[in-house]
Short mmCIF file of C-alpha atoms in Angstrom, two decimals:
data_model
loop_
_atom_site.label_atom_id
_atom_site.label_comp_id
_atom_site.label_asym_id
_atom_site.label_seq_id
_atom_site.Cartn_x
_atom_site.Cartn_y
_atom_site.Cartn_z
CA MET A 5 18.35 7.67 5.61
CA ILE A 6 18.59 4.22 7.19
CA GLY A 7 21.01 1.27 6.91
CA VAL A 8 20.44 -2.46 7.30
CA LEU A 9 23.04 -4.27 8.12
CA VAL A 10 22.53 -8.08 7.50
CA THR A 11 25.22 -10.79 9.25
CA PHE A 12 25.58 -14.23 8.30
CA THR A 13 27.52 -15.94 11.29
CA GLN A 14 29.05 -19.51 10.37
CA THR A 15 30.70 -21.87 12.84
CA ASP A 16 33.08 -22.53 9.98
CA LYS A 17 34.88 -19.80 7.90
CA PHE A 18 33.38 -18.41 5.03
CA ASP A 19 35.35 -18.68 2.15
CA LEU A 20 36.47 -15.84 0.21
CA SER A 21 35.70 -16.44 -2.97
CA THR A 22 32.31 -18.11 -2.28
CA VAL A 23 31.29 -14.54 -0.55
CA ALA A 24 32.80 -12.85 -4.04
CA LYS A 25 30.67 -15.19 -6.17
CA ILE A 26 27.53 -14.51 -4.39
CA ALA A 27 27.98 -11.07 -4.65
CA GLY A 28 28.80 -11.26 -8.37
CA GLU A 29 25.66 -12.86 -8.97
CA LEU A 30 23.50 -11.11 -6.50
CA ARG A 31 24.60 -7.58 -7.99
CA GLY A 32 22.57 -7.15 -10.96
CA PRO A 33 18.76 -6.81 -9.21
CA PHE A 34 20.28 -4.15 -6.67
CA GLU A 35 21.52 -2.49 -9.06
CA GLY A 36 18.91 0.56 -9.59
CA MET A 37 16.43 -0.62 -7.25
CA ALA A 38 14.22 2.23 -5.95
CA GLY A 39 15.44 4.18 -2.86
CA LEU A 40 18.70 1.79 -2.51
CA ARG A 41 21.25 4.07 -2.27
CA PHE A 42 24.22 1.61 -1.64
CA LYS A 43 24.64 -2.04 -0.91
CA SER A 44 27.83 -3.67 0.13
CA PHE A 45 29.15 -7.27 0.63
CA MET A 46 31.63 -7.82 3.03
CA LEU A 47 33.30 -10.70 5.05
CA ASP A 48 34.97 -9.86 8.56
CA GLU A 49 38.42 -10.40 9.06
CA ASP A 50 38.38 -13.59 10.90
CA GLY A 51 36.32 -15.39 8.32
CA VAL A 52 33.18 -16.33 10.45
CA ARG A 53 30.80 -13.37 9.28
CA ALA A 54 29.46 -12.01 5.99
CA ARG A 55 27.91 -9.28 6.33
CA ASN A 56 25.53 -6.87 4.10
CA PHE A 57 25.22 -3.62 4.48
CA TYR A 58 22.55 -1.14 3.03
CA VAL A 59 21.69 2.69 2.78
CA TRP A 60 18.02 3.26 2.08
CA ASP A 61 16.57 6.75 1.27
CA ASP A 62 13.59 5.95 2.83
CA GLU A 63 12.84 3.81 6.03
CA ASP A 64 9.39 2.35 4.89
CA LYS A 65 11.67 0.87 1.37
CA ALA A 66 14.08 -0.46 3.58
CA ARG A 67 11.60 -2.34 5.86
CA ALA A 68 9.55 -2.94 2.71
CA PHE A 69 12.17 -5.18 1.06
CA PHE A 70 13.34 -7.16 4.10
CA THR A 71 10.45 -9.24 4.29
CA ALA A 72 10.03 -12.56 6.32
CA GLU A 73 9.61 -14.07 3.06
CA LEU A 74 13.11 -12.63 2.33
CA VAL A 75 14.74 -13.82 5.24
CA ASP A 76 13.66 -16.99 5.27
CA LYS A 77 15.17 -17.18 1.80
CA VAL A 78 18.56 -16.09 2.04
CA PRO A 79 20.03 -19.26 3.97
CA GLY A 80 19.82 -21.13 0.80
CA ILE A 81 22.36 -18.58 -0.26
CA TYR A 82 24.54 -18.17 2.78
CA GLY A 83 24.09 -21.71 4.55
CA VAL A 84 22.86 -19.77 7.64
CA PRO A 85 20.17 -17.50 8.77
CA PRO A 86 20.73 -13.68 9.00
CA THR A 87 20.04 -11.67 11.47
CA VAL A 88 19.01 -8.02 10.28
CA GLU A 89 19.67 -4.53 12.09
CA PHE A 90 17.95 -1.57 10.95
CA LEU A 91 20.26 1.54 11.88
CA ASP A 92 19.51 5.00 12.08
CA ILE A 93 22.19 7.17 9.91
CA VAL A 94 23.07 10.50 11.31
CA GLY A 95 25.57 11.25 9.49
CA PHE A 96 26.95 10.17 6.00
CA VAL A 97 29.88 11.00 3.67
CA ASP A 98 29.71 10.38 0.30
CA ASN A 99 33.41 10.55 -1.60
CA SER A 100 32.46 8.58 -4.59
CA GLY A 101 31.63 11.89 -6.71
CA THR A 102 35.30 13.45 -5.93
#
């Protein structure tokens, strides 16, 4: 498994309702996506950073998803360019089935 952390940093605060609206509108394309186990839309406590965290079953699928074209496209959604970090997941707890 591999994690991907995508961070959008504003100079002003993100509006919680705006980030929630983005999450609601963009949820559909990710549901059932091959290789994607989880995706979360998050907003930091200070409201300056919106973050999306992905858990992928396969690194190749994760890297294939995050193309330069995609990274160039998302500033139109969040208003700022993202930073994309690939993270090795060395342990994982999933309580969703309990």
